Coordinates of C-alpha atoms and ligand atoms in Angstrom, one line a residue:
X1 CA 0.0 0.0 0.0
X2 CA 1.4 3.1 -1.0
X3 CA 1.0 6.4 1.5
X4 CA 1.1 10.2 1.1
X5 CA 1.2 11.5 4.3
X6 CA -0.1 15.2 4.9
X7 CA 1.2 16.6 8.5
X8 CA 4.4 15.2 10.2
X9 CA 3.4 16.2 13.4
X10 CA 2.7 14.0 16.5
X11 CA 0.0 11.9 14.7
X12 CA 1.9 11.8 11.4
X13 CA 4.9 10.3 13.3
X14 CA 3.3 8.1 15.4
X15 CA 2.1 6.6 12.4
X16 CA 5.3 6.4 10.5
X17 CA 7.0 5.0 13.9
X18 CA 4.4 2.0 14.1
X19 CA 4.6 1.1 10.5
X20 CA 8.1 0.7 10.7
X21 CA 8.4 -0.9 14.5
X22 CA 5.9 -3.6 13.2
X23 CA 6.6 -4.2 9.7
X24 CA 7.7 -7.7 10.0
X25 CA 4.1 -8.7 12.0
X26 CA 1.8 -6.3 9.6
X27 CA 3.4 -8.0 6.7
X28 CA 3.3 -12.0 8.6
X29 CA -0.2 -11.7 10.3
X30 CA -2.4 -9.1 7.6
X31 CA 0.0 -9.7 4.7
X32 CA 0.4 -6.0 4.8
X33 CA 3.5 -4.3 3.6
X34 CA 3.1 -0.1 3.5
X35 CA 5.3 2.4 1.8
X36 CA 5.4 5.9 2.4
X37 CA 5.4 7.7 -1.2
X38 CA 5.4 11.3 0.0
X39 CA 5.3 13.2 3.3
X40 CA 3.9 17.1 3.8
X41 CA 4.5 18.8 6.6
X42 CA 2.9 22.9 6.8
X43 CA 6.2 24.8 6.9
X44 CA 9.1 22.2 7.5
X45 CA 9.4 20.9 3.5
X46 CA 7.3 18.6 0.8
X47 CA 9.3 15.6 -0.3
X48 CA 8.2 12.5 -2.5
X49 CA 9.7 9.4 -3.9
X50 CA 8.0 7.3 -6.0
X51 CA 10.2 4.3 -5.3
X52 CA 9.4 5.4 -1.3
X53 CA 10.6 7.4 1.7
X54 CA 13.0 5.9 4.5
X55 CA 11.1 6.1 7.5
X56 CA 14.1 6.4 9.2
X57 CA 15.3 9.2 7.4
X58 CA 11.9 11.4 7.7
X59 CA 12.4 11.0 11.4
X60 CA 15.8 12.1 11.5
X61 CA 15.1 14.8 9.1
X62 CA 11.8 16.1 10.9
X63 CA 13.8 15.9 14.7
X64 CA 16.9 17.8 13.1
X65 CA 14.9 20.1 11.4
X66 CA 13.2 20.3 8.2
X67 CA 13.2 17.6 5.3
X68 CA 16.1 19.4 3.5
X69 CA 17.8 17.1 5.7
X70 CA 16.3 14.1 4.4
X71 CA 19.6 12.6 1.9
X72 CA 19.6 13.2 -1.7
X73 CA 19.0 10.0 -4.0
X74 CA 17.5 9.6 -7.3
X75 CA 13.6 10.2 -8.1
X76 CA 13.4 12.2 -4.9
X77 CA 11.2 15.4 -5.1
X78 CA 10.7 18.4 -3.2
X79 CA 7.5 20.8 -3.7
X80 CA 5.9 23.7 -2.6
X81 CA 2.6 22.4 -2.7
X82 CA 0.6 19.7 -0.8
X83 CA -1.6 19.5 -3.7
X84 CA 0.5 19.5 -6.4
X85 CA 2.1 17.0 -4.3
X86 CA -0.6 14.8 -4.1
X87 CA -2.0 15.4 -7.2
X88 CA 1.8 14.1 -9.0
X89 CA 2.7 11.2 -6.6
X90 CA 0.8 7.9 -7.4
X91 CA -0.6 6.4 -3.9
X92 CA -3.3 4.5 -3.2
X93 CA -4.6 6.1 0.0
X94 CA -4.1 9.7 1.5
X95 CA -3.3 10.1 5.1
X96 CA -4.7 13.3 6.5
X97 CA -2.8 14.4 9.5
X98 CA -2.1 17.8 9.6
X99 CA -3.0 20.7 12.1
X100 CA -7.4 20.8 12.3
X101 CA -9.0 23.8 11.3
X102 CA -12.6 23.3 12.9
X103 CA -14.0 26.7 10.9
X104 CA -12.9 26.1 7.4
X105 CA -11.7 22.4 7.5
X106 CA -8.8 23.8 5.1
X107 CA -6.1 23.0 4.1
X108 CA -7.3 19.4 4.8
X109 CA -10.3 19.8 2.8
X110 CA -8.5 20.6 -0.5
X111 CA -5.4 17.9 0.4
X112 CA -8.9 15.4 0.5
X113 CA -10.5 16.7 -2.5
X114 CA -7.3 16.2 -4.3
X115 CA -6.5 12.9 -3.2
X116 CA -10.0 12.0 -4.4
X117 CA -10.2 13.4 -7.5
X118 CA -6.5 11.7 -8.5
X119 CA -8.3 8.0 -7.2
X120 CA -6.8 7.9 -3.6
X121 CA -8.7 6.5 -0.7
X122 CA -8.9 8.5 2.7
X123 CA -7.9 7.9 5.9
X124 CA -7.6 10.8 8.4
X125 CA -7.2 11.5 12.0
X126 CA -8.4 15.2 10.7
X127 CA -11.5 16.5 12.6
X128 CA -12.5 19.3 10.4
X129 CA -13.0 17.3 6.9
X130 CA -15.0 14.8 8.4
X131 CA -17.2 17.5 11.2
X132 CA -18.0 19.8 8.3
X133 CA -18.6 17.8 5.1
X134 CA -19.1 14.3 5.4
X135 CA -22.0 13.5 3.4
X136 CA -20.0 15.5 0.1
X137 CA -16.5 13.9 0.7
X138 CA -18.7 10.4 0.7
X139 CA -20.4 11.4 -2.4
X140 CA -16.9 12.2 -3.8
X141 CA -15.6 9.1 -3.3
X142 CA -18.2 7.1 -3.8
X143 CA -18.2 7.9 -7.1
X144 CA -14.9 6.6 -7.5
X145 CA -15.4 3.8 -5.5
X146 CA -13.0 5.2 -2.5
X147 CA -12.9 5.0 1.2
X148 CA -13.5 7.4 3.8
X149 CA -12.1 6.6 6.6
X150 CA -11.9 8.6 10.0
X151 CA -11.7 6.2 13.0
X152 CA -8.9 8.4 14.4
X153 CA -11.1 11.6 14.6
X154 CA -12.8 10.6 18.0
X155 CA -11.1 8.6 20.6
X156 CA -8.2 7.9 18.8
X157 CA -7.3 4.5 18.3
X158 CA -10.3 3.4 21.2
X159 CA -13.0 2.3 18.1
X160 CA -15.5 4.7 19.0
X161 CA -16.3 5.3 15.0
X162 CA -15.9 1.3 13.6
X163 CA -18.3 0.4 16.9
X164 CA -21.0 3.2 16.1
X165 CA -21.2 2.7 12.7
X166 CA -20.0 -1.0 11.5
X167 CA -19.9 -3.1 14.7
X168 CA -23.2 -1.9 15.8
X169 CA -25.0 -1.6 12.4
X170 CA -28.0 -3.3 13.3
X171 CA -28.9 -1.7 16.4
X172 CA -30.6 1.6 16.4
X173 CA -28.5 4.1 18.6
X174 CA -30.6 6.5 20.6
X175 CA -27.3 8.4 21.8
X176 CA -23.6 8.3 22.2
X177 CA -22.3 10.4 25.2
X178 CA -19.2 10.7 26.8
X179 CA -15.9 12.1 27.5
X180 CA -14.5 12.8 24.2
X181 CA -11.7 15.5 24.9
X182 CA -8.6 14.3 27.0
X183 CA -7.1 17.6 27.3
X184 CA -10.2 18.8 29.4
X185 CA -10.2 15.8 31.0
X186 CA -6.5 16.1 32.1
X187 CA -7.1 19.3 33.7
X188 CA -10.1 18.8 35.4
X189 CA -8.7 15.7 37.4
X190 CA -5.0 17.6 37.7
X191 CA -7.4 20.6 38.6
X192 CA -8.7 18.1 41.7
X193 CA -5.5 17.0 42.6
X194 CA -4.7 20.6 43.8
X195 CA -2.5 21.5 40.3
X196 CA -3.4 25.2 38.6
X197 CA -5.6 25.4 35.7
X198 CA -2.4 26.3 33.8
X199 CA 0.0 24.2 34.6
X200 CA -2.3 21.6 34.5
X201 CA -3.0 23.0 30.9
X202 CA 1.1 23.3 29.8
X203 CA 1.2 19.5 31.3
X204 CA -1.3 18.5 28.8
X205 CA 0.6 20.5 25.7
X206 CA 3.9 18.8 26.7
X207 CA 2.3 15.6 27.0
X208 CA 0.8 16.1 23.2
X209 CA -3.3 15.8 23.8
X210 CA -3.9 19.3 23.4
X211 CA -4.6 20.6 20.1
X212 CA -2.1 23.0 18.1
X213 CA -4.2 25.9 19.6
X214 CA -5.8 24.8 23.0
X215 CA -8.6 27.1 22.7
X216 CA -10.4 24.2 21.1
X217 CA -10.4 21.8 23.4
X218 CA -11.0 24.1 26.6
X219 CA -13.7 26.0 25.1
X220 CA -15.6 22.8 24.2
X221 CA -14.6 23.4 20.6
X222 CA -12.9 20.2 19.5
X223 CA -15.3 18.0 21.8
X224 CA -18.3 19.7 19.9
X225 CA -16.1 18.7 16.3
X226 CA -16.3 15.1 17.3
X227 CA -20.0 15.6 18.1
X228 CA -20.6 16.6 14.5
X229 CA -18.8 13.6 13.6
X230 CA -20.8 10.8 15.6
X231 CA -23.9 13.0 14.6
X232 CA -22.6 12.7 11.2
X233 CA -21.1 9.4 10.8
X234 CA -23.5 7.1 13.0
X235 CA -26.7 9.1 13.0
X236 CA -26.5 10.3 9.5
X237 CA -27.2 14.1 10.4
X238 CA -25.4 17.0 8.9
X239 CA -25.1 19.3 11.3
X240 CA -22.7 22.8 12.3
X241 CA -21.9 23.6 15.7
X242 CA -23.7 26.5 15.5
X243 CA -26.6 23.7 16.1
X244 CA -24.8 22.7 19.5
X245 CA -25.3 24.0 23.3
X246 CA -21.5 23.9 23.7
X247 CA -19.7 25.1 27.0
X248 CA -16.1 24.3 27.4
X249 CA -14.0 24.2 31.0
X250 CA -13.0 27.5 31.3
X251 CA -15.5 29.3 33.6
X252 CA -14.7 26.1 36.6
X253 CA -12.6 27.5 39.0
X254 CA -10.6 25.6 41.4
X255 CA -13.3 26.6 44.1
X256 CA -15.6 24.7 42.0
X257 CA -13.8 21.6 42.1
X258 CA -13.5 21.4 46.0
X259 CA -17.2 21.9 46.6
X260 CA -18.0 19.0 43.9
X261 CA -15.4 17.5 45.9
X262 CA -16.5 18.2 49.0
X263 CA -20.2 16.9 48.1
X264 CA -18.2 13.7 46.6
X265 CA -18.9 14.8 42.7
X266 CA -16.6 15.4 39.9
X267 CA -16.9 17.8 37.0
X268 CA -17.1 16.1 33.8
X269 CA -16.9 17.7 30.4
X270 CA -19.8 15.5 28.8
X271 CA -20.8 15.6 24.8
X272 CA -23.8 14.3 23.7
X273 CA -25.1 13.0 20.1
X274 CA -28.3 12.0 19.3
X275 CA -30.7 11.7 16.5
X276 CA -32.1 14.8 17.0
X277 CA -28.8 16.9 17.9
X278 CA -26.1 17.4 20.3
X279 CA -24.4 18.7 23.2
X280 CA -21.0 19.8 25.2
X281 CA -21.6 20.5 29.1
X282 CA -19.6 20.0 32.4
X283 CA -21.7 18.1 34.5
X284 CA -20.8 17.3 38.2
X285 CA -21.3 13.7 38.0
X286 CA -21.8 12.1 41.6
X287 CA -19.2 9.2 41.8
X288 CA -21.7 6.6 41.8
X289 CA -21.9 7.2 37.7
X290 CA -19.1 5.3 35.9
X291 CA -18.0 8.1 33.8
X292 CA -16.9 10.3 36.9
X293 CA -14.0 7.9 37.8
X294 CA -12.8 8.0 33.8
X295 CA -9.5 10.4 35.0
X296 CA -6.8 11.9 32.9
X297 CA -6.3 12.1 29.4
X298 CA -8.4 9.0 29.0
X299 CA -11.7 9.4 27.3
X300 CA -14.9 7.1 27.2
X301 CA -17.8 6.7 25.2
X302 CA -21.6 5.2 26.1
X303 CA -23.4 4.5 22.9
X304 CA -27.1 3.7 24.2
X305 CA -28.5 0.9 22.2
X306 CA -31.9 -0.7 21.5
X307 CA -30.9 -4.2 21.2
X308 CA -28.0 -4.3 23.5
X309 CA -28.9 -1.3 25.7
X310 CA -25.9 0.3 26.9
X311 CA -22.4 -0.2 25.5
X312 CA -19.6 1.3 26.6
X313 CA -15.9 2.1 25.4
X314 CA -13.2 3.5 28.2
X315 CA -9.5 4.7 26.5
X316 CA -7.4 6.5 25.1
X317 CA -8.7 8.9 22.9
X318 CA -5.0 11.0 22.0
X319 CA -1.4 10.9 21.8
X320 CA 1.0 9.8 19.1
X321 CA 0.6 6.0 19.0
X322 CA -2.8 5.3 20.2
X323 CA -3.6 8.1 17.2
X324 CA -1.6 6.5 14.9
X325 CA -2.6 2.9 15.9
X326 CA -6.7 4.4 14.6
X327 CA -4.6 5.5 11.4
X328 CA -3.1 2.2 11.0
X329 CA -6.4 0.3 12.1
X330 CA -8.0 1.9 9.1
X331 CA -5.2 0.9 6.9
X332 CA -6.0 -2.3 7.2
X333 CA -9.1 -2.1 6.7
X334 CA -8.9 -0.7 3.4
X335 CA -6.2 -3.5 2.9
X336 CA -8.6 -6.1 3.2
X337 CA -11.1 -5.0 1.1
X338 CA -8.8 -4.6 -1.8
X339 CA -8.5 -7.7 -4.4
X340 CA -5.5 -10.3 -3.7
Ligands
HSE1 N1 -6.9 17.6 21.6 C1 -7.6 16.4 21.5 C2 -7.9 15.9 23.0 C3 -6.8 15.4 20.8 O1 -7.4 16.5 23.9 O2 -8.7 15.0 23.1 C4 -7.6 14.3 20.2 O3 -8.6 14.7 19.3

């Protein structure tokens, strides 16, 4: 399987880092052998290969500096432009991985677009793509017979997306709810354990679960994005977050916390999706409910069921390998569909 790889970032690494730890077992238990074809990173170089990228290299290159430190062979080109990029380099699935723009979905949603139109299939751990414009990307590539593929957009590598939507595929949902943000959810139990709201905050950057600009996630921003996306992708409703009550973490003070303490509750940013629309709340959960003793960046999801009534999903739901393990999950799933 050939791979372009947009964003070399956390996620993008993570990815790159698995493929080549477990080469030798993808390729003896899935028959599954991967080759990264080009790489695009927002302001640290463009390179391609058609003959494929040393993974390796791209992470010597990329922890130096930039991919003009990547070594010089033959066939090896450098661009500009993501979509020029994509457009020239013959793949047969795009990985979408760079920085999410939850307001215009771009640059992502032309990097898509193009990987579509030039007979790529998706996979992307890319929120804004998937939150925005779901049902046209899927009209895209259904016309070209192409996967969509987006298990890493909630809950990372925990399946919230192939259990909703596959696994689950003949029961009728009436709601997923849960703890879908781990930054928030790092703060707010650091918060407890007597750490500030900022340092709990600057613990969360350094540990990678916050997003490029943390606004998102405390301001209820990138919970509400995978909202859209469950709405979306397991309810089949197109929605905007303009359509969503969404309140992030920042009006909780620490006095807050001690009196839900004190009266043995926890604060718990909870998102809802339903049929009929969504939601991003704290609640103060007493600790008799399961979802007030999911701590730290761990997230969890509840997808209420008519046939199996409640079904629920407690993990991680960021970082670099439990982000790039959704990436690779979906991978493979592409890989066994295609003809042997
Ligand atoms: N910033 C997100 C979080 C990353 O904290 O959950 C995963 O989408």
């Amino acid at each position: 399987m050939r791979l372009i790889l947009i964003g070399f970032g956390n996620v993008g690494q993570g990815l790159a880092q698995i493929l080549h730890d477990k080469a030798e077992d993808l390729k003896n238990r899935h028959g599954f052998e991967a080759q990264i074809v080009g790489v695009a990173t927002g302001s640290r170089g463009i390179i391609a290969h058609h003959a494929g990228l040393a993974i390796p290299d791209l992470l010597d290159a990329i922890s130096t500096d930039n991919f003009d430190h990547y070594p010089y062979s033959d066939g090896l080109r450098r661009y500009d432009d993501a979509v020029q990029m994509i457009r020239e380099t013959q793949a047969d699935v795009l990985v979408e991985a760079s920085p999410t723009n939850l307001n215009t979905a771009q640059p992502a949603l032309a990097h898509i677009e193009a990987a579509l139109a030039t007979g790529k299939h998706i996979v992307t751990a890319n929120k804004g793509p998937i939150a925005r414009d779901l049902p046209h990307l899927r009209q895209l590539a259904q016309a070209k017979q192409l996967q969509i593929r987006f298990e890493a957009t909630v809950m990372a590598g925990t399946p919230s997306i192939a259990t909703g939507i596959e696994l689950l595929a003949g029961c009728t949902i009436k709601e997923a709810r849960g703890i879908l943000n781990g930054t928030t959810n790092y703060i707010l139990t650091q918060m407890e354990n007597g750490l500030s709201y900022q340092a709990a905050l600057q613990q969360a950057q350094e540990l990678g679960y916050a997003e490029t600009d943390p606004t998102a996630d405390v301001e209820g921003w990138d919970a509400a994005a995978k909202v859209l996306i469950l709405l979306a992708g397991v309810f089949g409703k197109q929605a905007q977050v303009s359509d969503l009550a969404v309140t992030g973490i920042t009006g909780i003070t620490q006095a807050d916390i001690e009196n839900a303490k004190q009266a043995g509750e926890r604060y718990k940013l909870i998102a809802s999706a339903t049929p009929h629309g969504g939601s991003v709340q704290p609640v103060r959960l007493p600790l008799s409910n399961p979802l007030a003793h999911v701590g730290g960046a761990t997230n969890a999801i509840t997808f209420a069921t008519d046939l199996m009534g409640d079904i629920t999903l407690i993990g991680a739901g960021a970082g670099k390998l439990e982000t790039g393990s959704a990436l690779l999950a979906d991978l493979l799933a592409i890989h066994r569909l295609r003809p042997v």
